[in-house]
PDB file of C-alpha atoms in Angstrom:
ATOM      1  CA  MET A   1      -6.239  10.701  15.851  1.00  0.00           C
ATOM      2  CA  ILE A   2      -3.037  12.811  15.200  1.00  0.00           C
ATOM      3  CA  GLN A   3      -0.980  14.135  18.464  1.00  0.00           C
ATOM      4  CA  VAL A   4       1.950  16.041  18.609  1.00  0.00           C
ATOM      5  CA  LYS A   5       3.531  17.963  21.718  1.00  0.00           C
ATOM      6  CA  LYS A   6       6.660  20.045  21.777  1.00  0.00           C
ATOM      7  CA  LEU A   7       7.729  18.255  18.752  1.00  0.00           C
ATOM      8  CA  VAL A   8      11.468  19.612  17.884  1.00  0.00           C
ATOM      9  CA  LYS A   9      13.415  18.584  14.897  1.00  0.00           C
ATOM     10  CA  ARG A  10      16.571  19.723  14.203  1.00  0.00           C
ATOM     11  CA  PHE A  11      18.925  18.746  10.631  1.00  0.00           C
ATOM     12  CA  GLY A  12      22.562  19.622  12.323  1.00  0.00           C
ATOM     13  CA  PRO A  13      22.469  22.880  13.683  1.00  0.00           C
ATOM     14  CA  ILE A  14      19.623  23.973  12.036  1.00  0.00           C
ATOM     15  CA  THR A  15      16.248  23.863  14.141  1.00  0.00           C
ATOM     16  CA  VAL A  16      13.122  23.396  11.504  1.00  0.00           C
ATOM     17  CA  LEU A  17      10.142  22.308  14.241  1.00  0.00           C
ATOM     18  CA  ARG A  18      10.524  24.268  17.377  1.00  0.00           C
ATOM     19  CA  GLU A  19       8.667  22.351  20.466  1.00  0.00           C
ATOM     20  CA  LEU A  20       5.275  22.156  18.061  1.00  0.00           C
ATOM     21  CA  ASP A  21       1.859  21.475  19.537  1.00  0.00           C
ATOM     22  CA  PHE A  22      -0.716  19.823  16.638  1.00  0.00           C
ATOM     23  CA  GLU A  23      -3.580  17.711  17.142  1.00  0.00           C
ATOM     24  CA  VAL A  24      -6.122  16.669  14.580  1.00  0.00           C
ATOM     25  CA  ARG A  25      -9.270  14.749  15.588  1.00  0.00           C
ATOM     26  CA  SER A  26     -11.191  11.764  13.275  1.00  0.00           C
ATOM     27  CA  GLY A  27     -13.019  13.246  10.446  1.00  0.00           C
ATOM     28  CA  GLU A  28     -11.229  16.977  10.492  1.00  0.00           C
ATOM     29  CA  PHE A  29      -9.269  17.818   7.300  1.00  0.00           C
ATOM     30  CA  VAL A  30      -6.434  20.145   7.992  1.00  0.00           C
ATOM     31  CA  ALA A  31      -5.045  22.668   5.688  1.00  0.00           C
ATOM     32  CA  LEU A  32      -1.563  23.315   6.602  1.00  0.00           C
ATOM     33  CA  LEU A  33      -0.334  26.874   5.639  1.00  0.00           C
ATOM     34  CA  GLY A  34       2.911  29.212   5.620  1.00  0.00           C
ATOM     35  CA  PRO A  35       5.858  30.194   3.984  1.00  0.00           C
ATOM     36  CA  ASN A  36       8.505  28.140   2.241  1.00  0.00           C
ATOM     37  CA  GLY A  37      11.003  26.970   5.169  1.00  0.00           C
ATOM     38  CA  ALA A  38       8.244  26.783   7.513  1.00  0.00           C
ATOM     39  CA  GLY A  39       8.570  23.103   8.056  1.00  0.00           C
ATOM     40  CA  LYS A  40       5.173  21.729   6.575  1.00  0.00           C
ATOM     41  CA  THR A  41       6.822  19.132   4.608  1.00  0.00           C
ATOM     42  CA  THR A  42       9.217  18.515   7.429  1.00  0.00           C
ATOM     43  CA  LEU A  43       6.087  17.876   9.724  1.00  0.00           C
ATOM     44  CA  LEU A  44       4.248  15.810   7.084  1.00  0.00           C
ATOM     45  CA  ARG A  45       7.459  13.202   6.960  1.00  0.00           C
ATOM     46  CA  ILE A  46       7.362  12.999  10.538  1.00  0.00           C
ATOM     47  CA  LEU A  47       3.569  12.133  10.685  1.00  0.00           C
ATOM     48  CA  ALA A  48       4.589   9.943   7.617  1.00  0.00           C
ATOM     49  CA  SER A  49       6.833   8.149   9.698  1.00  0.00           C
ATOM     50  CA  LEU A  50       9.859   8.670   7.084  1.00  0.00           C
ATOM     51  CA  SER A  51      11.541  10.983   9.065  1.00  0.00           C
ATOM     52  CA  LYS A  52      12.407  10.745  13.132  1.00  0.00           C
ATOM     53  CA  PRO A  53      11.610  13.500  15.418  1.00  0.00           C
ATOM     54  CA  THR A  54      14.381  15.109  17.412  1.00  0.00           C
ATOM     55  CA  SER A  55      12.172  15.026  20.627  1.00  0.00           C
ATOM     56  CA  GLY A  56       9.070  15.386  21.702  1.00  0.00           C
ATOM     57  CA  LEU A  57       5.573  13.112  21.465  1.00  0.00           C
ATOM     58  CA  VAL A  58       4.153  11.864  17.983  1.00  0.00           C
ATOM     59  CA  GLN A  59       1.271   9.651  18.070  1.00  0.00           C
ATOM     60  CA  VAL A  60      -0.671   8.664  14.886  1.00  0.00           C
ATOM     61  CA  ALA A  61      -4.120   6.695  15.299  1.00  0.00           C
ATOM     62  CA  SER A  62      -3.057   5.410  18.884  1.00  0.00           C
ATOM     63  CA  CYS A  63       0.781   4.675  17.727  1.00  0.00           C
ATOM     64  CA  ARG A  64       3.838   6.208  18.982  1.00  0.00           C
ATOM     65  CA  LEU A  65       6.438   7.166  16.665  1.00  0.00           C
ATOM     66  CA  PRO A  66       9.139   6.470  15.785  1.00  0.00           C
ATOM     67  CA  GLU A  67       8.660   3.084  17.833  1.00  0.00           C
ATOM     68  CA  GLU A  68       5.384   2.002  16.111  1.00  0.00           C
ATOM     69  CA  ALA A  69       6.053   2.914  12.546  1.00  0.00           C
ATOM     70  CA  VAL A  70       5.287  -0.190  10.811  1.00  0.00           C
ATOM     71  CA  ALA A  71       2.052  -0.088  12.851  1.00  0.00           C
ATOM     72  CA  VAL A  72       1.108   3.473  11.628  1.00  0.00           C
ATOM     73  CA  ARG A  73       1.609   2.852   7.967  1.00  0.00           C
ATOM     74  CA  ALA A  74      -1.113   0.282   8.034  1.00  0.00           C
ATOM     75  CA  HIS A  75      -3.461   3.361   8.472  1.00  0.00           C
ATOM     76  CA  LEU A  76      -1.775   6.133   6.352  1.00  0.00           C
ATOM     77  CA  GLY A  77      -2.149   7.265   2.655  1.00  0.00           C
ATOM     78  CA  VAL A  78       0.825   9.828   1.594  1.00  0.00           C
ATOM     79  CA  VAL A  79       0.664  11.718  -1.242  1.00  0.00           C
ATOM     80  CA  SER A  80       4.026  13.737  -1.921  1.00  0.00           C
ATOM     81  CA  HIS A  81       5.533  15.858  -4.419  1.00  0.00           C
ATOM     82  CA  GLN A  82       6.665  12.284  -6.303  1.00  0.00           C
ATOM     83  CA  PRO A  83       3.730  10.553  -7.509  1.00  0.00           C
ATOM     84  CA  LEU A  84       5.470   7.182  -6.889  1.00  0.00           C
ATOM     85  CA  LEU A  85       4.089   5.699  -9.982  1.00  0.00           C
ATOM     86  CA  TYR A  86       5.119   3.228 -12.910  1.00  0.00           C
ATOM     87  CA  GLY A  87       5.155   5.463 -15.780  1.00  0.00           C
ATOM     88  CA  ASP A  88       5.693   1.671 -18.227  1.00  0.00           C
ATOM     89  CA  LEU A  89       2.438   0.502 -16.500  1.00  0.00           C
ATOM     90  CA  THR A  90      -1.198   0.980 -16.865  1.00  0.00           C
ATOM     91  CA  ALA A  91      -3.057   2.725 -14.512  1.00  0.00           C
ATOM     92  CA  GLU A  92      -4.628  -0.558 -13.676  1.00  0.00           C
ATOM     93  CA  GLU A  93      -1.396  -2.097 -13.830  1.00  0.00           C
ATOM     94  CA  ASN A  94      -0.391   0.439 -11.046  1.00  0.00           C
ATOM     95  CA  LEU A  95      -3.336  -0.336  -9.132  1.00  0.00           C
ATOM     96  CA  SER A  96      -2.442  -3.866  -9.149  1.00  0.00           C
ATOM     97  CA  PHE A  97       0.876  -3.538  -8.075  1.00  0.00           C
ATOM     98  CA  TYR A  98      -0.172  -1.821  -4.845  1.00  0.00           C
ATOM     99  CA  ALA A  99      -3.374  -3.472  -4.453  1.00  0.00           C
ATOM    100  CA  ARG A 100      -0.881  -6.876  -4.123  1.00  0.00           C
ATOM    101  CA  LEU A 101       1.358  -5.222  -1.900  1.00  0.00           C
ATOM    102  CA  TYR A 102      -1.599  -4.225   0.664  1.00  0.00           C
ATOM    103  CA  ASP A 103      -3.220  -7.524  -0.220  1.00  0.00           C
ATOM    104  CA  VAL A 104      -6.479  -5.718  -1.392  1.00  0.00           C
ATOM    105  CA  GLU A 105      -9.289  -7.495  -3.481  1.00  0.00           C
ATOM    106  CA  ARG A 106      -9.218  -6.465  -6.952  1.00  0.00           C
ATOM    107  CA  LEU A 107     -12.582  -5.478  -6.654  1.00  0.00           C
ATOM    108  CA  ARG A 108     -11.111  -2.494  -4.663  1.00  0.00           C
ATOM    109  CA  ILE A 109      -8.937  -1.340  -8.003  1.00  0.00           C
ATOM    110  CA  GLY A 110     -12.206  -0.783 -10.022  1.00  0.00           C
ATOM    111  CA  GLU A 111     -13.918   1.279  -6.856  1.00  0.00           C
ATOM    112  CA  VAL A 112     -10.704   3.849  -6.823  1.00  0.00           C
ATOM    113  CA  LEU A 113     -10.537   4.293 -10.636  1.00  0.00           C
ATOM    114  CA  ASP A 114     -14.321   5.232 -10.353  1.00  0.00           C
ATOM    115  CA  LEU A 115     -13.578   7.700  -7.601  1.00  0.00           C
ATOM    116  CA  VAL A 116     -10.023   9.378  -9.272  1.00  0.00           C
ATOM    117  CA  GLY A 117     -12.041   9.959 -12.546  1.00  0.00           C
ATOM    118  CA  LEU A 118      -9.719   7.561 -14.714  1.00  0.00           C
ATOM    119  CA  SER A 119     -11.660   4.425 -15.412  1.00  0.00           C
ATOM    120  CA  SER A 120     -11.921   5.333 -19.116  1.00  0.00           C
ATOM    121  CA  ARG A 121      -7.974   5.409 -19.224  1.00  0.00           C
ATOM    122  CA  LYS A 122      -7.568   2.708 -17.082  1.00  0.00           C
ATOM    123  CA  SER A 123      -5.612   1.034 -20.050  1.00  0.00           C
ATOM    124  CA  ASP A 124      -3.609   3.356 -20.871  1.00  0.00           C
ATOM    125  CA  LEU A 125       0.390   3.571 -19.733  1.00  0.00           C
ATOM    126  CA  VAL A 126       0.646   6.212 -17.098  1.00  0.00           C
ATOM    127  CA  ARG A 127       3.765   8.053 -18.761  1.00  0.00           C
ATOM    128  CA  VAL A 128       1.000   9.327 -21.138  1.00  0.00           C
ATOM    129  CA  PHE A 129      -0.805  10.789 -18.592  1.00  0.00           C
ATOM    130  CA  SER A 130      -0.833  14.552 -17.423  1.00  0.00           C
ATOM    131  CA  ARG A 131       0.467  16.035 -14.296  1.00  0.00           C
ATOM    132  CA  GLY A 132      -3.148  16.546 -12.857  1.00  0.00           C
ATOM    133  CA  MET A 133      -3.875  13.040 -14.320  1.00  0.00           C
ATOM    134  CA  GLN A 134      -0.762  11.174 -12.632  1.00  0.00           C
ATOM    135  CA  GLN A 135      -1.784  13.372  -9.584  1.00  0.00           C
ATOM    136  CA  ARG A 136      -5.525  11.577  -9.256  1.00  0.00           C
ATOM    137  CA  LEU A 137      -3.704   8.282 -10.113  1.00  0.00           C
ATOM    138  CA  ALA A 138      -1.384   8.928  -6.932  1.00  0.00           C
ATOM    139  CA  ILE A 139      -4.342   9.652  -4.886  1.00  0.00           C
ATOM    140  CA  GLY A 140      -6.149   6.635  -5.482  1.00  0.00           C
ATOM    141  CA  ARG A 141      -2.993   4.615  -4.608  1.00  0.00           C
ATOM    142  CA  SER A 142      -2.606   6.590  -1.672  1.00  0.00           C
ATOM    143  CA  ILE A 143      -6.181   5.379  -0.715  1.00  0.00           C
ATOM    144  CA  LEU A 144      -6.349   1.965  -1.833  1.00  0.00           C
ATOM    145  CA  HIS A 145      -6.260   0.545   1.165  1.00  0.00           C
ATOM    146  CA  ASN A 146      -8.820   2.719   2.740  1.00  0.00           C
ATOM    147  CA  PRO A 147      -6.208   4.339   5.199  1.00  0.00           C
ATOM    148  CA  ARG A 148      -7.811   6.476   8.049  1.00  0.00           C
ATOM    149  CA  ILE A 149      -5.460   9.025   7.518  1.00  0.00           C
ATOM    150  CA  LEU A 150      -4.530  10.661   4.670  1.00  0.00           C
ATOM    151  CA  LEU A 151      -1.267  13.000   4.267  1.00  0.00           C
ATOM    152  CA  MET A 152      -0.918  14.987   1.492  1.00  0.00           C
ATOM    153  CA  ASP A 153       1.961  17.394   0.489  1.00  0.00           C
ATOM    154  CA  GLU A 154       1.328  20.240  -1.890  1.00  0.00           C
ATOM    155  CA  PRO A 155      -1.265  17.884  -4.383  1.00  0.00           C
ATOM    156  CA  HIS A 156      -2.074  20.765  -6.577  1.00  0.00           C
ATOM    157  CA  THR A 157       1.464  22.080  -7.180  1.00  0.00           C
ATOM    158  CA  GLY A 158       1.833  22.351 -11.281  1.00  0.00           C
ATOM    159  CA  LEU A 159      -1.632  21.725 -12.095  1.00  0.00           C
ATOM    160  CA  ASP A 160      -3.352  23.961 -14.269  1.00  0.00           C
ATOM    161  CA  GLN A 161      -6.821  25.369 -13.254  1.00  0.00           C
ATOM    162  CA  GLU A 162      -8.721  22.370 -14.943  1.00  0.00           C
ATOM    163  CA  ALA A 163      -6.919  19.945 -13.599  1.00  0.00           C
ATOM    164  CA  GLY A 164      -7.074  21.596 -10.029  1.00  0.00           C
ATOM    165  CA  GLU A 165     -10.764  21.637 -10.343  1.00  0.00           C
ATOM    166  CA  ILE A 166     -10.772  18.288 -10.886  1.00  0.00           C
ATOM    167  CA  LEU A 167      -8.505  17.401  -7.915  1.00  0.00           C
ATOM    168  CA  ASP A 168     -10.840  19.574  -5.522  1.00  0.00           C
ATOM    169  CA  SER A 169     -13.801  17.289  -6.615  1.00  0.00           C
ATOM    170  CA  VAL A 170     -11.863  14.245  -5.714  1.00  0.00           C
ATOM    171  CA  LEU A 171     -10.362  15.646  -2.374  1.00  0.00           C
ATOM    172  CA  ARG A 172     -14.406  16.569  -1.331  1.00  0.00           C
ATOM    173  CA  GLU A 173     -15.385  12.796  -1.905  1.00  0.00           C
ATOM    174  CA  ILE A 174     -12.528  11.722   0.261  1.00  0.00           C
ATOM    175  CA  ALA A 175     -13.407  14.351   2.718  1.00  0.00           C
ATOM    176  CA  LEU A 176     -17.043  13.328   2.423  1.00  0.00           C
ATOM    177  CA  ALA A 177     -16.252   9.426   3.297  1.00  0.00           C
ATOM    178  CA  GLY A 178     -15.033  10.331   6.780  1.00  0.00           C
ATOM    179  CA  ARG A 179     -10.966  10.332   6.359  1.00  0.00           C
ATOM    180  CA  THR A 180      -8.537  12.486   8.562  1.00  0.00           C
ATOM    181  CA  VAL A 181      -7.087  14.224   6.075  1.00  0.00           C
ATOM    182  CA  VAL A 182      -3.850  16.585   6.698  1.00  0.00           C
ATOM    183  CA  MET A 183      -2.667  18.723   3.423  1.00  0.00           C
ATOM    184  CA  THR A 184       0.076  21.358   2.912  1.00  0.00           C
ATOM    185  CA  SER A 185      -0.705  24.208   0.506  1.00  0.00           C
ATOM    186  CA  HIS A 186       0.606  27.711  -0.789  1.00  0.00           C
ATOM    187  CA  ASP A 187      -2.921  28.078  -2.123  1.00  0.00           C
ATOM    188  CA  LEU A 188      -4.811  29.854   0.738  1.00  0.00           C
ATOM    189  CA  VAL A 189      -8.279  30.286  -0.887  1.00  0.00           C
ATOM    190  CA  ARG A 190      -8.240  26.589  -2.445  1.00  0.00           C
ATOM    191  CA  ALA A 191      -7.284  25.406   1.358  1.00  0.00           C
ATOM    192  CA  ALA A 192     -10.099  27.231   3.074  1.00  0.00           C
ATOM    193  CA  GLU A 193     -12.761  26.032   0.386  1.00  0.00           C
ATOM    194  CA  LEU A 194     -11.425  22.270   0.803  1.00  0.00           C
ATOM    195  CA  ALA A 195     -10.540  22.379   4.470  1.00  0.00           C
ATOM    196  CA  SER A 196     -12.585  22.285   7.817  1.00  0.00           C
ATOM    197  CA  ARG A 197      -9.409  24.014   9.581  1.00  0.00           C
ATOM    198  CA  LEU A 198      -6.531  25.925   8.756  1.00  0.00           C
ATOM    199  CA  ASP A 199      -3.153  26.325  10.757  1.00  0.00           C
ATOM    200  CA  ILE A 200      -0.500  29.054  10.024  1.00  0.00           C
ATOM    201  CA  LEU A 201       2.773  27.524  10.216  1.00  0.00           C
ATOM    202  CA  SER A 202       5.519  29.921  10.595  1.00  0.00           C
ATOM    203  CA  LYS A 203       9.340  29.359  11.770  1.00  0.00           C
ATOM    204  CA  GLY A 204       8.934  25.974  13.239  1.00  0.00           C
ATOM    205  CA  LYS A 205       5.561  26.664  15.080  1.00  0.00           C
ATOM    206  CA  ILE A 206       1.545  26.865  14.768  1.00  0.00           C
ATOM    207  CA  LYS A 207       0.649  30.784  14.972  1.00  0.00           C
ATOM    208  CA  ALA A 208      -2.706  30.454  14.470  1.00  0.00           C
ATOM    209  CA  SER A 209      -5.534  27.894  13.971  1.00  0.00           C
ATOM    210  CA  VAL A 210      -9.020  28.757  12.844  1.00  0.00           C
ATOM    211  CA  ALA A 211     -12.147  26.369  11.565  1.00  0.00           C
ATOM    212  CA  THR A 212     -12.756  27.643   7.848  1.00  0.00           C
ATOM    213  CA  LYS A 213     -16.450  27.986   8.814  1.00  0.00           C
ATOM    214  CA  ASP A 214     -15.703  30.791  11.051  1.00  0.00           C
ATOM    215  CA  LEU A 215     -14.759  32.963   9.056  1.00  0.00           C
ATOM    216  CA  ASN A 216     -15.603  34.399   5.390  1.00  0.00           C
ATOM    217  CA  SER A 217     -13.438  34.264   2.035  1.00  0.00           C
ATOM    218  CA  ALA A 218     -12.545  38.294   2.578  1.00  0.00           C
ATOM    219  CA  ASP A 219     -11.375  37.419   6.102  1.00  0.00           C
ATOM    220  CA  PHE A 220      -9.065  34.779   5.172  1.00  0.00           C
ATOM    221  CA  VAL A 221      -5.777  36.797   3.544  1.00  0.00           C
ATOM    222  CA  THR A 222      -6.127  39.088   6.839  1.00  0.00           C
ATOM    223  CA  PHE A 223      -6.294  36.089   9.618  1.00  0.00           C
ATOM    224  CA  TYR A 224      -2.755  34.984   7.415  1.00  0.00           C
ATOM    225  CA  ARG A 225      -1.055  37.901   7.278  1.00  0.00           C
ATOM    226  CA  LYS A 226      -1.410  38.612  11.415  1.00  0.00           C
ATOM    227  CA  ALA A 227      -0.792  35.192  11.969  1.00  0.00           C
ATOM    228  CA  LEU A 228       2.633  35.571  10.062  1.00  0.00           C
ATOM    229  CA  GLN A 229       2.947  38.886  11.906  1.00  0.00           C
ATOM    230  CA  GLY A 230       2.755  37.143  15.336  1.00  0.00           C
ATOM    231  CA  ASN A 231      -0.779  38.452  16.045  1.00  0.00           C
ATOM    232  CA  GLY A 232      -3.007  34.901  15.057  1.00  0.00           C
ATOM    233  CA  GLY A 233      -4.728  32.760  17.564  1.00  0.00           C
ATOM    234  CA  SER A 234      -7.111  30.402  17.582  1.00  0.00           C
ATOM    235  CA  ALA A 235     -10.559  30.765  16.215  1.00  0.00           C
TER     236      ALA A 235
END
């Protein structure tokens, strides 16, 4: 579903991604972990066709980037640090607006509101929503057109424990639906609970990769630390 080979991204004299290789199979939920400045957001922006690679192969849903960016976007749902919602519209009106852009039937709006747990608040203005509710609606916006691939950049940022747990349940439902998910995160434990695979990104390269089923919770921190020290690998 996603294939990246020898990806390089430079901003002037600064190289952020260094011949990075990265693959995601259909239906996988991959969590990208790593310190600030590792290149996680940059990689997601390239996969989302929002930034162009300096060099290397990037292919998403059988479309090559950046040449086929328009075709790729039809297969993508993107959740960024900004919710991309209209505060003076209700939850339902926000989804109605995006439904017209995607040429999605109105019936789908109700299905999405049910999925993200906001049916009872569909007539409320988004500006009165908590950060957690806005994030759930943003995820609803991103899956409105039934994309094959969902890209999420730190979706839990700024959420309290209860809001985070509600969001986790939404993400599990999305994963069960068979979507391919790539999520950046700083929360190792939460990422391990949600994802089917953890990839550690550091200094612009994937340092280690492991299927979450192959490690117990006590081993994740050790795995992460070893990867950052350069002693990681694949498991």
